PDB file of C-alpha atoms and ligand atoms in Angstrom:
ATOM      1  CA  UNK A   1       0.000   0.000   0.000  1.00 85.00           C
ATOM      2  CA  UNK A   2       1.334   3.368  -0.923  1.00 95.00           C
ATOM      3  CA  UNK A   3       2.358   5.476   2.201  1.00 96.00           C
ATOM      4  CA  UNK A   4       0.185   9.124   2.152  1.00 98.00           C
ATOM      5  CA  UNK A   5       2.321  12.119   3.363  1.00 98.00           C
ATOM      6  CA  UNK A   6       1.108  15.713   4.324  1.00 98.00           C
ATOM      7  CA  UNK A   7       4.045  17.481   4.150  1.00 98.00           C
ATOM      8  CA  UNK A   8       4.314  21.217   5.385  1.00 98.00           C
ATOM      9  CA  UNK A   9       6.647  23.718   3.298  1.00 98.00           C
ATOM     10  CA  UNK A  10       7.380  26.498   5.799  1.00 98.00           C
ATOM     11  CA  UNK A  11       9.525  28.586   3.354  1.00 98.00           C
ATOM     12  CA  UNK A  12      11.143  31.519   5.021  1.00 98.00           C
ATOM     13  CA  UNK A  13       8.573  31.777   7.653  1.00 98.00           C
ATOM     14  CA  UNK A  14       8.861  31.587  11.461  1.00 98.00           C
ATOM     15  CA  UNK A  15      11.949  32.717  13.741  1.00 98.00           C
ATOM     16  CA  UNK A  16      13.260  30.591  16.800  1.00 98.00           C
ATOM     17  CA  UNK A  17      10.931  31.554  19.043  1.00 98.00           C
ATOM     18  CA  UNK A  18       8.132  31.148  16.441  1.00 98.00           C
ATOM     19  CA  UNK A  19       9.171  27.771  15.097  1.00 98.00           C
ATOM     20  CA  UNK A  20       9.468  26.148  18.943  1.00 98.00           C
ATOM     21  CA  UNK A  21       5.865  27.799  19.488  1.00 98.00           C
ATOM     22  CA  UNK A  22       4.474  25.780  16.163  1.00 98.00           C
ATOM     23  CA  UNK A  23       6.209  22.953  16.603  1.00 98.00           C
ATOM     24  CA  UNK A  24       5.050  22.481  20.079  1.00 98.00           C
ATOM     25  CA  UNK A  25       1.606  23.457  19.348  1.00 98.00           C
ATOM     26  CA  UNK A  26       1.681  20.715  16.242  1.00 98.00           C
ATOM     27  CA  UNK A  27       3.262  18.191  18.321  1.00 97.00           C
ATOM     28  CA  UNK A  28       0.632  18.533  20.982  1.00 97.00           C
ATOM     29  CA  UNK A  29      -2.572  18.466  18.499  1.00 97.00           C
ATOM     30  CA  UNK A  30      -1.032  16.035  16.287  1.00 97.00           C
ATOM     31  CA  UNK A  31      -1.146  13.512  19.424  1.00 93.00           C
ATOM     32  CA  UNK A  32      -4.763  13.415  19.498  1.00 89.00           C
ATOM     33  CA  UNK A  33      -5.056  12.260  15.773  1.00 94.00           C
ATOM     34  CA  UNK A  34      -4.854   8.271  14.934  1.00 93.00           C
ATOM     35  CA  UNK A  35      -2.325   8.281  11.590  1.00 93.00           C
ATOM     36  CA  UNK A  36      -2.916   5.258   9.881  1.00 92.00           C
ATOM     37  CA  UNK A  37      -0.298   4.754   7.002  1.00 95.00           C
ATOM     38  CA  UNK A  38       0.278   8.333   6.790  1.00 97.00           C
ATOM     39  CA  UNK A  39       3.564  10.429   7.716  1.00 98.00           C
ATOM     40  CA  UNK A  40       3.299  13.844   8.640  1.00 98.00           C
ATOM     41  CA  UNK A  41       6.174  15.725   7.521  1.00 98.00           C
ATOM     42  CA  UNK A  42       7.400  19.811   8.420  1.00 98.00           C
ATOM     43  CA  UNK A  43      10.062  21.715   6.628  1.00 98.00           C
ATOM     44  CA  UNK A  44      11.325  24.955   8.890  1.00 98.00           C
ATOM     45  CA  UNK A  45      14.482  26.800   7.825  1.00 98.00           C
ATOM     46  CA  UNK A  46      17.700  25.552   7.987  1.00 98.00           C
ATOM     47  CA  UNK A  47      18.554  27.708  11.112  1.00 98.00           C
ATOM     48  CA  UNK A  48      15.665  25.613  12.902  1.00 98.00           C
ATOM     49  CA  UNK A  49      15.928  22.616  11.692  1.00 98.00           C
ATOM     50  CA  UNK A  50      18.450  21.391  14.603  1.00 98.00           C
ATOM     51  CA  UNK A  51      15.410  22.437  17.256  1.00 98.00           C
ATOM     52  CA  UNK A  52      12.673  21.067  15.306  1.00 98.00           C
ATOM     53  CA  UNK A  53      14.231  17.639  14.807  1.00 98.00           C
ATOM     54  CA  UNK A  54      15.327  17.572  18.722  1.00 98.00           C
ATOM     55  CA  UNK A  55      11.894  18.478  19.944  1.00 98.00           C
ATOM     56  CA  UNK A  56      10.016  15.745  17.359  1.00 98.00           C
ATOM     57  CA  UNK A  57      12.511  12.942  18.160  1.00 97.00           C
ATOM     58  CA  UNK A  58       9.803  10.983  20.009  1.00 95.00           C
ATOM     59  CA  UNK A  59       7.081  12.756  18.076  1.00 97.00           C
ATOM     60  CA  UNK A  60       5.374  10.975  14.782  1.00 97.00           C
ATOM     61  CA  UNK A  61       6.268  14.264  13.405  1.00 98.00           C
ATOM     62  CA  UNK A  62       9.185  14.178  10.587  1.00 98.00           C
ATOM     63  CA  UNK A  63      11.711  17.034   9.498  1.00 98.00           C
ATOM     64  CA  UNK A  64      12.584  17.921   6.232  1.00 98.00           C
ATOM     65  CA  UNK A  65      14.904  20.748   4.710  1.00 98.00           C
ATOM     66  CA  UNK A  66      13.788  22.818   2.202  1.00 98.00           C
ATOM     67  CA  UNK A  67      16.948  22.569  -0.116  1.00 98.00           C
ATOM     68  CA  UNK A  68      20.309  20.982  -0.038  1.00 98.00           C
ATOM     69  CA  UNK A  69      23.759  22.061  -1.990  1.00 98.00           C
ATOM     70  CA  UNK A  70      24.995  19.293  -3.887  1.00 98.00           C
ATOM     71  CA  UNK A  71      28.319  18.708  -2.807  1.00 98.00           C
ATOM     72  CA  UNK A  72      28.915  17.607   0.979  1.00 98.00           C
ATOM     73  CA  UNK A  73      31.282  20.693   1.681  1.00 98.00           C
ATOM     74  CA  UNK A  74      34.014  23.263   0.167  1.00 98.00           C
ATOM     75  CA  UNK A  75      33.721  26.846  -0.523  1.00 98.00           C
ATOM     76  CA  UNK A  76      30.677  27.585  -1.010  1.00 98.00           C
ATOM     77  CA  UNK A  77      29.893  30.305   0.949  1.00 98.00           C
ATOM     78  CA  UNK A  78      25.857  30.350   2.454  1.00 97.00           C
ATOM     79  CA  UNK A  79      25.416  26.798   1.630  1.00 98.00           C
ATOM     80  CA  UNK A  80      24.598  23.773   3.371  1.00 98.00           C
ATOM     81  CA  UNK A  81      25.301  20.308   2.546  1.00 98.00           C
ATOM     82  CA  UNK A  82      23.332  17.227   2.808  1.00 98.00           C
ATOM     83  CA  UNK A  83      25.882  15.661   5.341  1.00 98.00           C
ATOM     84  CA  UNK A  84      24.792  18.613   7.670  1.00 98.00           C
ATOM     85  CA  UNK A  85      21.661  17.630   7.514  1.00 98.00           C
ATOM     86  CA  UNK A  86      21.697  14.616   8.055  1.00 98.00           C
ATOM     87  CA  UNK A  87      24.021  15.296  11.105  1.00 98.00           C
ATOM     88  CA  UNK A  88      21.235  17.316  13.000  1.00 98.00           C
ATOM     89  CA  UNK A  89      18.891  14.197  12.142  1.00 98.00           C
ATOM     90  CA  UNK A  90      17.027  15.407   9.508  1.00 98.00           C
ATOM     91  CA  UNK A  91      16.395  12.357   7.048  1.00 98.00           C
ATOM     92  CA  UNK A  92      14.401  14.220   4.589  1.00 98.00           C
ATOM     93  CA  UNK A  93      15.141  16.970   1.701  1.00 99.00           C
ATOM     94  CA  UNK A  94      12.876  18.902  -0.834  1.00 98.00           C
ATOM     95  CA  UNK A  95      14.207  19.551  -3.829  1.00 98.00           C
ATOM     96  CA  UNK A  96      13.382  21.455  -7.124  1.00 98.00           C
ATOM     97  CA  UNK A  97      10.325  23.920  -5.740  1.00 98.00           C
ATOM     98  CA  UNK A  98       9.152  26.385  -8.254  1.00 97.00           C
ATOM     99  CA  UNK A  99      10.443  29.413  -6.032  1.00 97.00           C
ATOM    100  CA  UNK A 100      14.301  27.624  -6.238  1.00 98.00           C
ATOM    101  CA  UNK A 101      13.924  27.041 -10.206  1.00 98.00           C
ATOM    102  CA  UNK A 102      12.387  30.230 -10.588  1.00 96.00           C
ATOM    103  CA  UNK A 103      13.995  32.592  -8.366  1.00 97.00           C
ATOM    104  CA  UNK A 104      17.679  30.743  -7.476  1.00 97.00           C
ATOM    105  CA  UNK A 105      17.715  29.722 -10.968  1.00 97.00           C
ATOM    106  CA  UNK A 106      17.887  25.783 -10.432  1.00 98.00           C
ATOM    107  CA  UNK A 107      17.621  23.659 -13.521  1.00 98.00           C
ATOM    108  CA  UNK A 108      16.970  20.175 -14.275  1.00 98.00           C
ATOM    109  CA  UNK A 109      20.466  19.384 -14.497  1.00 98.00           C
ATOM    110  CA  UNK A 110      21.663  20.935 -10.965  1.00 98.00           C
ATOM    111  CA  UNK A 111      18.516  19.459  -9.222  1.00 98.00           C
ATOM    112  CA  UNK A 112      19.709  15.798 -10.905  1.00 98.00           C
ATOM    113  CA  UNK A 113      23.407  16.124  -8.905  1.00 98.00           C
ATOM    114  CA  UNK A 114      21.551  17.368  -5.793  1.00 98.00           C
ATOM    115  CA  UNK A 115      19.188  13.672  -5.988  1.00 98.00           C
ATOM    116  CA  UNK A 116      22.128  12.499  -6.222  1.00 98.00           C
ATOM    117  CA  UNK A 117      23.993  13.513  -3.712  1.00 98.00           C
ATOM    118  CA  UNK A 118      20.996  13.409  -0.959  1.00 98.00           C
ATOM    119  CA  UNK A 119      20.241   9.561  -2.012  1.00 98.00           C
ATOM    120  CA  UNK A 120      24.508   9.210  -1.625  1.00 98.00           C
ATOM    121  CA  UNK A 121      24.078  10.528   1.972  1.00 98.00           C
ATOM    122  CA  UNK A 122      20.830   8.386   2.274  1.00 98.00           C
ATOM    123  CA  UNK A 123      18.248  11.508   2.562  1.00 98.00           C
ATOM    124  CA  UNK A 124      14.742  11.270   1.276  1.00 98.00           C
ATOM    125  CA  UNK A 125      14.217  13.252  -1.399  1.00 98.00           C
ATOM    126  CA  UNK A 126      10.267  15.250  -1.995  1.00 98.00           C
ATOM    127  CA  UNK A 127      10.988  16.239  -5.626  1.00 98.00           C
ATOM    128  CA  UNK A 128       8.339  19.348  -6.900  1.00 98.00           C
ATOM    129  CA  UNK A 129       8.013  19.807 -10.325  1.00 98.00           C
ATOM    130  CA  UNK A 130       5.324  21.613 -12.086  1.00 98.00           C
ATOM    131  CA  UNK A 131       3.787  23.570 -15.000  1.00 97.00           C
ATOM    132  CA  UNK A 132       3.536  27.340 -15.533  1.00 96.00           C
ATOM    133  CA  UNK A 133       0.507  28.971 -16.424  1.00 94.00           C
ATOM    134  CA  UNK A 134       1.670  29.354 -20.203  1.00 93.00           C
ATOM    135  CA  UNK A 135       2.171  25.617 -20.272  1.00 95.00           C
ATOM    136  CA  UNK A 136      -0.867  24.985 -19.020  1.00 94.00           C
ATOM    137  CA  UNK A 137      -2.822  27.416 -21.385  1.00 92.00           C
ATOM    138  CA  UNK A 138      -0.780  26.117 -24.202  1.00 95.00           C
ATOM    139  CA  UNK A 139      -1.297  22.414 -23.496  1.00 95.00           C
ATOM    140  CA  UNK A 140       1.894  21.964 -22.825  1.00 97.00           C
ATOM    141  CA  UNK A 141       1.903  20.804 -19.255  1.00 97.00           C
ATOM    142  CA  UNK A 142       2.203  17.074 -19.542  1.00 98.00           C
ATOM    143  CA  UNK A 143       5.758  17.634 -21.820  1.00 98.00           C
ATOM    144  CA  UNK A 144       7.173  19.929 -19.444  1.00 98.00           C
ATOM    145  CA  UNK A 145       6.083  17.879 -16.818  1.00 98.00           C
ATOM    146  CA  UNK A 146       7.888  14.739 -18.457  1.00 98.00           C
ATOM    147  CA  UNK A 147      10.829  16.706 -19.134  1.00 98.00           C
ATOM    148  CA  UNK A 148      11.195  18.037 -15.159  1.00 98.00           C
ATOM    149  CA  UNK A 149      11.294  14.103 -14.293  1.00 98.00           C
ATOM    150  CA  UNK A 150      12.992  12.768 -16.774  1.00 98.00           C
ATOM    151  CA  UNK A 151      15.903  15.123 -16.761  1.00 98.00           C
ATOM    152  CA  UNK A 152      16.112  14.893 -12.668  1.00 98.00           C
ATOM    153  CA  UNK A 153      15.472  11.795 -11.469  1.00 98.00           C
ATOM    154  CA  UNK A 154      15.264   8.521 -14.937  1.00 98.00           C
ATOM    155  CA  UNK A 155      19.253   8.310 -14.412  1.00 98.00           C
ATOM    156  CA  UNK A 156      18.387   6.704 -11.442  1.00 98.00           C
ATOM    157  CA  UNK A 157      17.904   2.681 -10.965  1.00 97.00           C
ATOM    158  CA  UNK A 158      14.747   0.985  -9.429  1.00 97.00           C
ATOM    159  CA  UNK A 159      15.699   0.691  -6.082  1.00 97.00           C
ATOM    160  CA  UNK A 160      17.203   4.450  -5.671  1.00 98.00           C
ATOM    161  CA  UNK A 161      12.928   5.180  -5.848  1.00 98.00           C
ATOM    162  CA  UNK A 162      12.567   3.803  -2.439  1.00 97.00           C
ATOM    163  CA  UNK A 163      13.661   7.383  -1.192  1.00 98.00           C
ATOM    164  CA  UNK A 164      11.618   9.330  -3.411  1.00 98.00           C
ATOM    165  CA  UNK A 165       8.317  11.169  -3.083  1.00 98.00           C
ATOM    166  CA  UNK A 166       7.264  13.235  -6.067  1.00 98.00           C
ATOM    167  CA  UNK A 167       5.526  16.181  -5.734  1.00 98.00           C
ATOM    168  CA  UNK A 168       3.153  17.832  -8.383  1.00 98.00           C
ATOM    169  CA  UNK A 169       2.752  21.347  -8.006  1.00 97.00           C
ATOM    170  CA  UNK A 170       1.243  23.486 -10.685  1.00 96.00           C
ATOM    171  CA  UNK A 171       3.376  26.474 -10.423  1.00 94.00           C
ATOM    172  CA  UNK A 172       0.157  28.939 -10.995  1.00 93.00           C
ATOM    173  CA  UNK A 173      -1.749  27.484  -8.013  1.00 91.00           C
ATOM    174  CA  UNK A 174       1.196  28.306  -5.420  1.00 87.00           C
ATOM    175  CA  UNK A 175       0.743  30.380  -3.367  1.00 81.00           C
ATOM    176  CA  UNK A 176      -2.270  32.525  -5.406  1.00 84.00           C
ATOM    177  CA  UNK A 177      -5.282  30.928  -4.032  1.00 81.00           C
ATOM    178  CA  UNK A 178      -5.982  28.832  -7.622  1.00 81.00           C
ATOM    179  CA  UNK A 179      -5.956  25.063  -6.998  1.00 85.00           C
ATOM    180  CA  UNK A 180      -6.076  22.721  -9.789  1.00 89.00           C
ATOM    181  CA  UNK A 181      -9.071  20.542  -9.615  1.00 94.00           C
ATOM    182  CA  UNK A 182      -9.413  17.581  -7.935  1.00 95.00           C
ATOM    183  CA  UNK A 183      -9.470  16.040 -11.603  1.00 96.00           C
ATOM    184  CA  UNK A 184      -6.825  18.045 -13.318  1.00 96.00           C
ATOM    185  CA  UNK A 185      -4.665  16.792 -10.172  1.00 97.00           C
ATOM    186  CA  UNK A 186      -5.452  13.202 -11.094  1.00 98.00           C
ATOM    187  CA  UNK A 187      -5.357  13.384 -14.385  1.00 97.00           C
ATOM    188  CA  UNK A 188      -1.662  14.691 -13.940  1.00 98.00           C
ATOM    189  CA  UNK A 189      -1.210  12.174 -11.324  1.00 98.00           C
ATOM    190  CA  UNK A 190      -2.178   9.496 -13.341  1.00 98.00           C
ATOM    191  CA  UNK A 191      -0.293  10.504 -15.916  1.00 98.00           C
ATOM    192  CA  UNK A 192       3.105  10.863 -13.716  1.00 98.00           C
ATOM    193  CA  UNK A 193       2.707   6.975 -12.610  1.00 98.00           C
ATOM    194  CA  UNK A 194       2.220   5.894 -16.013  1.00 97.00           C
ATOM    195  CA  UNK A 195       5.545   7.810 -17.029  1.00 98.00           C
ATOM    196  CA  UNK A 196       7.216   5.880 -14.141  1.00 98.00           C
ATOM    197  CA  UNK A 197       6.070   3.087 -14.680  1.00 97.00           C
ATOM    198  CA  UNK A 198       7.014   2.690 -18.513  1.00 97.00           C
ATOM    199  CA  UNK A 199      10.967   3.772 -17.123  1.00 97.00           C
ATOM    200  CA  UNK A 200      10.696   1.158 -14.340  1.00 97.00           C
ATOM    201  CA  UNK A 201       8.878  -1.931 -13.026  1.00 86.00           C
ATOM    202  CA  UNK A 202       5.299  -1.008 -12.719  1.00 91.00           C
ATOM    203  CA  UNK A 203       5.422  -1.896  -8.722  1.00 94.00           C
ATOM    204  CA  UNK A 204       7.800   1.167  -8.711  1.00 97.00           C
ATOM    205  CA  UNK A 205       5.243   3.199 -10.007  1.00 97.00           C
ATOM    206  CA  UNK A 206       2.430   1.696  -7.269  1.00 97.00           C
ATOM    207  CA  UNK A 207       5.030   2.307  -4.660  1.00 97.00           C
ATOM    208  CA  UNK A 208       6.222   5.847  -5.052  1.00 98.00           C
ATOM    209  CA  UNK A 209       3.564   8.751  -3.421  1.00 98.00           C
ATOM    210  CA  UNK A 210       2.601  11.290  -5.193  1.00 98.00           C
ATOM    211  CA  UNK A 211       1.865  14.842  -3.789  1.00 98.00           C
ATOM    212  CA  UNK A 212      -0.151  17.428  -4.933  1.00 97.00           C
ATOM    213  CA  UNK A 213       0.845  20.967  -3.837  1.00 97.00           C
ATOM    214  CA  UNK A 214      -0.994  24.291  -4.284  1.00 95.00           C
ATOM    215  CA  UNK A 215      -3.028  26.203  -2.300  1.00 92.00           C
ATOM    216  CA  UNK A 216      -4.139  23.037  -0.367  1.00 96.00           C
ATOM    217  CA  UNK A 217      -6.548  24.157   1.993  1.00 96.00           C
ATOM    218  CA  UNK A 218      -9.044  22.520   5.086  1.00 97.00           C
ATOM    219  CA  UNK A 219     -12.081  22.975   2.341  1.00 96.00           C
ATOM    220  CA  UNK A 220     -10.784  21.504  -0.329  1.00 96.00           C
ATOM    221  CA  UNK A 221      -7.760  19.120   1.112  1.00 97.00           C
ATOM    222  CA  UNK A 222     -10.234  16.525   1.120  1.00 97.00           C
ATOM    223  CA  UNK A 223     -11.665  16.137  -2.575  1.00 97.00           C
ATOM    224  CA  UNK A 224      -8.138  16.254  -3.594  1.00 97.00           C
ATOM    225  CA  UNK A 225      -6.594  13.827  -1.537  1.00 97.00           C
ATOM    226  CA  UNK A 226     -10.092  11.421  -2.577  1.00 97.00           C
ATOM    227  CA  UNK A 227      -8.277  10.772  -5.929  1.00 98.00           C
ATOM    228  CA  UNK A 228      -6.959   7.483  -6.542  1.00 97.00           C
ATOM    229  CA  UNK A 229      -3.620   8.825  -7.568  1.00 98.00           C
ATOM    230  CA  UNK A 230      -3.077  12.109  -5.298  1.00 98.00           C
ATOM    231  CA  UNK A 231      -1.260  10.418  -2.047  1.00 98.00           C
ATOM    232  CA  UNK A 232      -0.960  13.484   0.166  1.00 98.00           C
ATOM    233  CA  UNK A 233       0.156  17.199  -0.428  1.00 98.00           C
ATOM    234  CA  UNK A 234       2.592  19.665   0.132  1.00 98.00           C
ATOM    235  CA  UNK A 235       0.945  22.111   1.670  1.00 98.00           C
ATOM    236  CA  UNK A 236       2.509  26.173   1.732  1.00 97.00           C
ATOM    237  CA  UNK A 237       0.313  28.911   3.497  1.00 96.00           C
ATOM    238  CA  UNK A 238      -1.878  26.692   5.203  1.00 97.00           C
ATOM    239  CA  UNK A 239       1.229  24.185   6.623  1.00 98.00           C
ATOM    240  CA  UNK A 240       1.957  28.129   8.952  1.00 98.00           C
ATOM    241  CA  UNK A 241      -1.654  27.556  10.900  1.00 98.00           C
ATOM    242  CA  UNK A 242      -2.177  24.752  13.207  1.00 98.00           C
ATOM    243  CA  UNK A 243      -5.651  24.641  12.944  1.00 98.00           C
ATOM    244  CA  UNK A 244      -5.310  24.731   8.819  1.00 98.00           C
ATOM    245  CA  UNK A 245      -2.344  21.985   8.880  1.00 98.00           C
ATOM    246  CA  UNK A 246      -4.561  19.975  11.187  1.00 98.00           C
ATOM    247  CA  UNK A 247      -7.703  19.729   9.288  1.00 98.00           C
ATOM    248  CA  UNK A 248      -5.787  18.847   6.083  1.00 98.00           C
ATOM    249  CA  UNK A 249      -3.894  16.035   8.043  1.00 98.00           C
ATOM    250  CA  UNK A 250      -7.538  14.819   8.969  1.00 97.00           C
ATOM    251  CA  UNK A 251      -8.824  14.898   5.526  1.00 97.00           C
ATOM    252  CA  UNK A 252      -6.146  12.474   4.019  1.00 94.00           C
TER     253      UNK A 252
HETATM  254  C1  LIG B   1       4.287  25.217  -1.820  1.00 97.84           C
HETATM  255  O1  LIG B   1       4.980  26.200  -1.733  1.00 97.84           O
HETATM  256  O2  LIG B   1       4.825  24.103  -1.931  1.00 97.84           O
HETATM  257  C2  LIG B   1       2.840  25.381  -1.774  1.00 97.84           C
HETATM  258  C3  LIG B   1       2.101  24.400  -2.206  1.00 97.84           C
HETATM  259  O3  LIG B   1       2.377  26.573  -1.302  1.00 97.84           O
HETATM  260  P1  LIG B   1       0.831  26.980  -1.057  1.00 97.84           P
HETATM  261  O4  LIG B   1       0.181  25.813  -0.344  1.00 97.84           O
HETATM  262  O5  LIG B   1       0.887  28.202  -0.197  1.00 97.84           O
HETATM  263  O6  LIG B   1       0.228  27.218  -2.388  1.00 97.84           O
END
C-alpha cells in the first residue's frame, strides 16, 4: 500500500521563538489524531531545523529541509550540505520547488546532482516539479512535466525510488489561491505513474507517493486527496496555521 504524506513547506517563515511555538503546538494536536499509514512531515528553515528535529525525536512528526547544496562541503559560501543535515537528524530533503527554479535559478540538471547527492548521503528526497501557467494554457503541461522528471530523477535505478516522493505542483496554483481541480490533479497524477512506470517496473510506479501541492486548503484538502492517484500534499500557506495543517492532516 502506498504510504500518504502531508508534508508542510514552511519557506522563510517563522523565527526561533516562532518555530518552537508551532512545533510544540503541532506536536501537541497532532497527538490526538490516529495516523494510519500516513507520515506527517514539516520543513522549517535551515537555522531551525536542529530544534525542530530535537523536539520531534519521540514525536510521529518528521523534518525535512527545504533545499540541499549538492556537494557535501568546500567553498561555497551560504550553503549547506546534505551531510549537515543529516548530522542534525534530519532524514528528509525537498528539492526542485518552483520558487528555487524560478527565483535561485535551479535547472533540471543541478537538481539531478543534488538527488544524487541526498540519495549518496541516504536523505529522502520530496521532488516538486510543475507547469507554468503558459504551459498549461498552451497544453503543454504534460511535456514539461515529463521533461522536469525525466531530466532529474530517470538516471536513477529501481531501487534508488525507495527514497523518493514526487511532488506535483502546478506552479500557478502556489501560493495565489488557484488550486487545480481535484481532476486536473489526477489526471496529472495518473499521468506521472504511467511515465514511471514505462521507465521502471510497474510496482515502482504503485510504490512511489505522489503529492499534490498548491493552495491546499481545510475545504478543499479533502476532494483532492479522494483521488486514486493524489497520495498526500505539500501544503505552503496553510502548513503556517495549526488549525489549517490539522484539518488537512484529517482529511487524508
Ligand atoms: C508550496 O509552496 O509548496 C505550496 C504548495 O504553497 P501553497 O500551499 O501556499 O500554495
Amino acid at each position: 500500500m502506498r504510504t500518504k504524506i502531508v508534508a508542510g513547506n514552511w519557506k522563510m517563515n517563522k523565527t526561533y521563538k516562532e518555530t518552537k511555538a508551532l512545533v510544540k503546538e503541532l506536536d501537541h494536536s497532532i497527538k490526538d489524531v490516529t495516523l494510519s499509514n500516513t507520515r506527517v512531515i514539516i520543513a522549517p528553515t535551515f537555522v531551525n531545523l536542529q530544534k525542530a528535529s530535537k523536539m520531534t525525536r519521540k514525536s510521529v512528526i518528521e523534518v525535512a529541509a527545504q533545499n540541499m547544496h549538492q556537494l557535501d562541503s568546500g567553498a561555497y559560501t551560504g550553503e549547506v550540505s546534505a551531510p549537515m543535515i543529516k548530522a542534525v537528524h534530519v532524514n528528509v530533503v525537498i528539492l526542485g520547488h518552483s520558487e528555487r527554479r524560478e527565483y535561485f535559478g535551479e535547472t533540471d540538471a543541478l537538481l539531478a546532482q543534488k538527488v544524487d547527492a541526498a540519495l549518496k548521503n541516504d536523505l529522502e528526497v520530496i521532488f516538486c516539479f510543475g507547469e507554468v501557467l503558459e504551459d498549461r494554457k498552451s497544453g503543454n503541461h504534460f511535456k514539461v512535466v515529463e521533461r522536469q522528471i525525466k531530466n532529474a530523477l530517470f538516471h536513477l535505478d529501481s531501487e534508488d525510488w525507495s527514497k523518493i516522493i514526487l511532488a506535483y505542483e502546478p506552479v500557478w496554483a502556489i501560493g495565489t489561491g488557484e488550486t487545480a481541480s481535484p481532476d486536473q490533479a489526477q489526471e496529472m497524477h495518473a499521468f506521472i505513474r504511467e511515465l514511471v512506470a514505462e521507465r521502471y517496473l510497474s510496482d515502482v510506479a504503485e510504490e512511489v507517493s505522489i503529492l499534490y501541492g498548491g493552495s491546499v486548503k481545510p475545504g478543499n484538502a479533502q476532494e483532492i486527496f479522494s483521488k486514486t492517484d493524489v497520495d498526500g500534499g505539500l501544503i505552503g500557506g496553510a502548513a503556517l496555521k495549526v488549525d489549517d495543517f490539522m484539518s488537512i492532516i484529517k482529511a487524508i
